[in-house]
Short mmCIF file of C-alpha atoms in Angstrom, two decimals:
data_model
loop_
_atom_site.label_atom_id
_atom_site.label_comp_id
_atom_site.label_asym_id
_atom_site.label_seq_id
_atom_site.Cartn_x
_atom_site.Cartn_y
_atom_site.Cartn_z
CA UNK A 1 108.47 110.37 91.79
CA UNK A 2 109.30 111.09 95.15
CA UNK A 3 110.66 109.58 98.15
CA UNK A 4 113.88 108.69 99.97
CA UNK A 5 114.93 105.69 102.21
CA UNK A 6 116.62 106.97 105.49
CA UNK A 7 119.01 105.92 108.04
CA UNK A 8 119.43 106.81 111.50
CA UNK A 9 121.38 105.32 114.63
CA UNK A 10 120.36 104.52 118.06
CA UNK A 11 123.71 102.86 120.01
CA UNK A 12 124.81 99.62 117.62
CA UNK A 13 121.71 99.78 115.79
CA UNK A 14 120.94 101.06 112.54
CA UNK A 15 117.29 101.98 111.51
CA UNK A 16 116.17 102.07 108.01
CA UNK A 17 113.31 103.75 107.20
CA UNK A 18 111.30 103.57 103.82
CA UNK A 19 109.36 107.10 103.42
CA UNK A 20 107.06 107.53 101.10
CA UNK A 21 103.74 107.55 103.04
CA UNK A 22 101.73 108.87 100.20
CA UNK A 23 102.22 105.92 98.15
CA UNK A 24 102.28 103.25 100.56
CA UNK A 25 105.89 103.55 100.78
CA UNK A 26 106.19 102.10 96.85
CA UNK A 27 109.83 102.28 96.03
CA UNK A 28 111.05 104.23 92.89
CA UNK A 29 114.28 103.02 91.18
CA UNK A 30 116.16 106.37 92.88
CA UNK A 31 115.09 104.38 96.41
CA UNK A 32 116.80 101.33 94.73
CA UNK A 33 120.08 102.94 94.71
CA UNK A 34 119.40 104.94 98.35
CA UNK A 35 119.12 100.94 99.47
CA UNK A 36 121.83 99.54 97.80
CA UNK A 37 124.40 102.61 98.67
CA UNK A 38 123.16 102.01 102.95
CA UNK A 39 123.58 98.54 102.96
CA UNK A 40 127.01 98.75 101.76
CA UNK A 41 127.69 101.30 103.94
CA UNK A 42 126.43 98.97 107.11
CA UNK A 43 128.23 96.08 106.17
CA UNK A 44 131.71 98.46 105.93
CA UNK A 45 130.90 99.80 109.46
CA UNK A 46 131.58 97.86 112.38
CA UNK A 47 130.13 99.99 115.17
CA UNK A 48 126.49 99.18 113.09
CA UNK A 49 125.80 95.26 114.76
CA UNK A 50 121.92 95.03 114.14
CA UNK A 51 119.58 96.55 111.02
CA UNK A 52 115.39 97.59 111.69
CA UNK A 53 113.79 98.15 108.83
CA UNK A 54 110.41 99.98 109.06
CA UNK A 55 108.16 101.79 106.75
CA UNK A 56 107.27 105.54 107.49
CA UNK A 57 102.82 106.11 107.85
CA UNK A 58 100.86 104.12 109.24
CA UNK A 59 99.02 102.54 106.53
CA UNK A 60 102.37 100.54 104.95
CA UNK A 61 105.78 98.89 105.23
CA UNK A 62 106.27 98.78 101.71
CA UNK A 63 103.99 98.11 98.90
CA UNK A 64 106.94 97.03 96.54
CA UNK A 65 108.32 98.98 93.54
CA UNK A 66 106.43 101.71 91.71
CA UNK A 67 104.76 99.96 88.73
CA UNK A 68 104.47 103.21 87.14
CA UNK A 69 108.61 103.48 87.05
CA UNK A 70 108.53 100.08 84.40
CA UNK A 71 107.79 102.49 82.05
CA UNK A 72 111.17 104.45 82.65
CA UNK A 73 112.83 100.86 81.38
CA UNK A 74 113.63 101.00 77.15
CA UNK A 75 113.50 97.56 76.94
CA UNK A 76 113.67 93.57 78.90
CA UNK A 77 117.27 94.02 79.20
CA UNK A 78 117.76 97.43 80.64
CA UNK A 79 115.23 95.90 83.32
CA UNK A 80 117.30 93.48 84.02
CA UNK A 81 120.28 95.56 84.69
CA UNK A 82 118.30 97.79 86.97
CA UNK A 83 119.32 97.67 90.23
CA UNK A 84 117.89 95.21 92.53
CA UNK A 85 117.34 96.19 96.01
CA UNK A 86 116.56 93.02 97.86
CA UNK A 87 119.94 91.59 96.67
CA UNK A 88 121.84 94.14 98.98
CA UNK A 89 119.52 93.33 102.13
CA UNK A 90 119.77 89.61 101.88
CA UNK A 91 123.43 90.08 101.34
CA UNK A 92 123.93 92.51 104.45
CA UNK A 93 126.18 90.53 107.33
CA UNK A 94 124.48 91.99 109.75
CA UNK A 95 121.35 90.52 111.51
CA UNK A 96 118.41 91.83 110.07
CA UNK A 97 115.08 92.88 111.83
CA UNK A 98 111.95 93.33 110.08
CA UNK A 99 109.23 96.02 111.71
CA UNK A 100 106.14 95.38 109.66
CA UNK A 101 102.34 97.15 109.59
CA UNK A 102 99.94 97.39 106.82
CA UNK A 103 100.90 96.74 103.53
CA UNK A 104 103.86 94.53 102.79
CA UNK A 105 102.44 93.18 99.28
CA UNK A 106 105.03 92.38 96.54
CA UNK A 107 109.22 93.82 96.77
CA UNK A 108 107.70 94.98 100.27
CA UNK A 109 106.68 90.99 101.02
CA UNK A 110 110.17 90.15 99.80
CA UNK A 111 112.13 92.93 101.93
CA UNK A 112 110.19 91.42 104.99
CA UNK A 113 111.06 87.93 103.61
CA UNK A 114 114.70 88.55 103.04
CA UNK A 115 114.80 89.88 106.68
CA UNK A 116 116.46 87.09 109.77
CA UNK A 117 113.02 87.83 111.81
CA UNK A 118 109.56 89.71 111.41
CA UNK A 119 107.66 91.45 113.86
CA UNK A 120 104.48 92.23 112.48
CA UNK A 121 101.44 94.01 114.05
CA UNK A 122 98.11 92.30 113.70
CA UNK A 123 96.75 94.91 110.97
CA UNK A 124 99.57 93.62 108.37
CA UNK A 125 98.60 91.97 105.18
CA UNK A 126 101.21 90.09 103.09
CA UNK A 127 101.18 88.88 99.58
CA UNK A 128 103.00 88.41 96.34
CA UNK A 129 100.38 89.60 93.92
CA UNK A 130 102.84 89.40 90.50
CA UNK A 131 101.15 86.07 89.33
CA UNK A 132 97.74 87.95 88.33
CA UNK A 133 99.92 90.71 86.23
CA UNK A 134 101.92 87.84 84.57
CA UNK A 135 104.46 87.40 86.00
CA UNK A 136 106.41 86.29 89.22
CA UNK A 137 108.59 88.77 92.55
CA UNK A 138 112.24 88.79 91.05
CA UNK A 139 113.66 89.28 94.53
CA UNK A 140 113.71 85.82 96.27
CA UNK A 141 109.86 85.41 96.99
CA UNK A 142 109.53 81.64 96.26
CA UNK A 143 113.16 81.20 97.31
CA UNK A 144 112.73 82.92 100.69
CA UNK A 145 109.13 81.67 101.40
CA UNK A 146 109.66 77.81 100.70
CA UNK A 147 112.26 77.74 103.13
CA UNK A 148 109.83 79.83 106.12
CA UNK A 149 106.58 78.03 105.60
CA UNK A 150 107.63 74.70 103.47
CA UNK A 151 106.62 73.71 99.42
CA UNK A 152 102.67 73.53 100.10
CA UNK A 153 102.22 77.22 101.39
CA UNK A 154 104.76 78.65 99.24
CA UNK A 155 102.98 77.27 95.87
CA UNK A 156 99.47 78.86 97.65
CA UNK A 157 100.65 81.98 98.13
CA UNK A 158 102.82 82.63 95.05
CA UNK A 159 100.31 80.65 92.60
CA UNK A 160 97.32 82.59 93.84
CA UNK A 161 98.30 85.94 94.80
CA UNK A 162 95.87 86.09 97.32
CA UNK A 163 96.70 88.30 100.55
CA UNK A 164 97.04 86.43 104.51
CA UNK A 165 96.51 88.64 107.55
CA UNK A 166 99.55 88.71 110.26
CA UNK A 167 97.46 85.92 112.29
CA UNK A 168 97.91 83.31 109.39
CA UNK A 169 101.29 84.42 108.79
CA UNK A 170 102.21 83.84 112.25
CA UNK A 171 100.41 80.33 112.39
CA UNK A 172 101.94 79.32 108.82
CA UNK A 173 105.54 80.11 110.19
CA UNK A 174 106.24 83.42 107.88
CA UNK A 175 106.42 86.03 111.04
CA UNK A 176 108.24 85.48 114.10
CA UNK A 177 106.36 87.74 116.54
CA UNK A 178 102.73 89.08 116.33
CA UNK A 179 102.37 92.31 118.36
CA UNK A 180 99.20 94.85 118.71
CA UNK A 181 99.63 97.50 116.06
CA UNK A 182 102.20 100.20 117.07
CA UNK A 183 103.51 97.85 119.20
CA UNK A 184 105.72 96.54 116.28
CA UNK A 185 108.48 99.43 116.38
CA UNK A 186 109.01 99.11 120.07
CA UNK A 187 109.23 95.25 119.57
CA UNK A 188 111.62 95.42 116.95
CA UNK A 189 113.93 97.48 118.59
CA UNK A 190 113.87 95.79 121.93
CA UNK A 191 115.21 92.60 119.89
CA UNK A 192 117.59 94.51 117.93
CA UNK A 193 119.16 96.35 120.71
CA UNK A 194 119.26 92.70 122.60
CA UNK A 195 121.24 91.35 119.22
CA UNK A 196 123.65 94.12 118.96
CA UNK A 197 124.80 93.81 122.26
CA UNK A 198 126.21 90.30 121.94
CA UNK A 199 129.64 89.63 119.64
CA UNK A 200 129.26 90.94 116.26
CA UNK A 201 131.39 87.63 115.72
CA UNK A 202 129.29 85.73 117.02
CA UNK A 203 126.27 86.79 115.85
CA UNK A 204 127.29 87.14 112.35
CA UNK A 205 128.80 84.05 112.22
CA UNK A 206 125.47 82.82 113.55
CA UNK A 207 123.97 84.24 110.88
CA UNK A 208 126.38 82.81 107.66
CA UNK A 209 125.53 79.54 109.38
CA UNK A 210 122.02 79.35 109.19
CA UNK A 211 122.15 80.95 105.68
CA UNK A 212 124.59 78.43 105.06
CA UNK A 213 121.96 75.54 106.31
CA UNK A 214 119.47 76.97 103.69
CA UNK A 215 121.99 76.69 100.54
CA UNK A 216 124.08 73.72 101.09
CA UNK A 217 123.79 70.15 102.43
CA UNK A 218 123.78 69.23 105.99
CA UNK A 219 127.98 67.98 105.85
CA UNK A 220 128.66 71.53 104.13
CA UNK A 221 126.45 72.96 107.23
CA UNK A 222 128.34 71.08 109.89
CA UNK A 223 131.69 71.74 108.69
CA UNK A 224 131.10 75.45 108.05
CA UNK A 225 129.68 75.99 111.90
CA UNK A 226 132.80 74.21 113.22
CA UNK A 227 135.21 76.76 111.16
CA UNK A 228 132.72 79.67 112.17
CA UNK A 229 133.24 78.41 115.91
CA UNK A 230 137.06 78.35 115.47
CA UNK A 231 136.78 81.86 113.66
CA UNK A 232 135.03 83.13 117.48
CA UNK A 233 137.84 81.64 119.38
CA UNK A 234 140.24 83.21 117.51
CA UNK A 235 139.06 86.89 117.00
CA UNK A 236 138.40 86.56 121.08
CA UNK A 237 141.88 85.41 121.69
CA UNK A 238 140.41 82.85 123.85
CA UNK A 239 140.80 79.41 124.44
CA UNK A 240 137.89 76.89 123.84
CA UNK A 241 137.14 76.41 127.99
CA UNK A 242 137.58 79.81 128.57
CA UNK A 243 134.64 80.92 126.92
CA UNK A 244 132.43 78.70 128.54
CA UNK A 245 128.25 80.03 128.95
CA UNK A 246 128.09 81.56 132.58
CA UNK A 247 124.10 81.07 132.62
CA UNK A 248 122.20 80.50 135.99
CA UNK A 249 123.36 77.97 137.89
CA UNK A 250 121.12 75.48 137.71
CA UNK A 251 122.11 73.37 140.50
CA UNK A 252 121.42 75.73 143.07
CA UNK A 253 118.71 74.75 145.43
CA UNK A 254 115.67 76.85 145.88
#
């Protein structure tokens, strides 16, 4: 089984690429470890501040892992030692940016999912298909999608199998930005280029907060954004009033 998962650099912005065309970009457990080893490499290297992830073709993002490579597994247990590649991306500090076409069914749904945002062109197709094999996504499906489009579409999605098209994704809450096809590259790295050029303290700090929102009550939440807040002040050797927003001024008459 071939295949490799890429990375290349444009400024503060690191682009991974999952190329296998052929196969609708279906990972093999080799393109497991390519994942895990670039993600810990971006979160060890401070001039990376934003991640794309895209899928090479034009037919797929990712059509999830091989099912031919279960058969490489002796048993249940070696399986569930294998390594898991959507751990690494949820895990990555950096913010996250999603660049989705075609087929993002199964571990490529759950990639997308374990994204920050989604830019998907209008020719993309989602779903988590595992149900009607027998059994459910083992990288944060029903974790990541309750929390994007609430209990109700979660159970629909995950209980039926069925596919959506990037319109009722976008309605539903599950993508941030619908583009034309082709258009969702250029989108992608517009916003990730805007992202990297604020503070990596800041943004990453943005990010632990909102993850932090997801896992723990609302006092945790509170409590963790004011130490994250203090943490920005700090690194920027500033004091709280000197670091206040210079937006438009909004008192200016026309």
């Amino acid at each position: 089984m071939s295949g490799t998962v890429t990375m290349t650099r444009d400024g503060h912005v690191a682009e991974i690429q999952m190329n296998r065309p052929e196969k609708h970009n279906a990972l093999t457990p080799a393109m497991y470890v390519q994942i895990r080893d670039l993600c810990e490499q971006i979160n060890r290297d401070d001039a990376i501040h934003a991640v794309l992830w895209s899928g090479a073709g034009e037919r797929a993002f990712c059509s999830g892992s091989d099912t031919q490579a279960l058969d490489g597994y002796a048993d249940f247990w070696a399986w569930r030692n294998r390594v898991d590649y959507i751990h690494p991306i949820r895990t990555l500090r950096k913010p996250t940016i999603a660049a989705v076409k075609g087929w993002a069914l199964g571990g490529g749904h759950e990639i997308a999912l374990a994204c920050d945002i989604r830019v998907a062109a209008t020719n993309t197709v989602f779903a988590s298909p595992e149900v009607a094999l027998g059994w459910l996504g083992a990288g944060g499906a029903a974790q990541h999608l309750t929390r994007l489009v609430g209990y109700g579409q979660a159970m629909k999605l995950l209980l039926t199998g069925d596919r959506i098209d990037a319109t009722e994704a976008y309605r539903i809450g599950l993508v941030e930005f619908l583009v034309q096809p082709g258009e969702e590259l250029p989108q992608a790295r517009a916003i990730a280029q805007r992202i990297a050029a604020h503070s990596t303290v800041a943004t990453q700090s943005v990010k632990a907060a909102v993850r932090s929102a997801m896992a723990g009550n609302i006092e945790q939440g509170y409590q963790m954004e004011n130490e994250l807040m203090a943490l920005c002040f700090a690194v920027a050797e500033k004091t709280p009033g000197s670091m206040r927003y210079q937006g438009p001024d909004t008192t200016a008459s026309s």
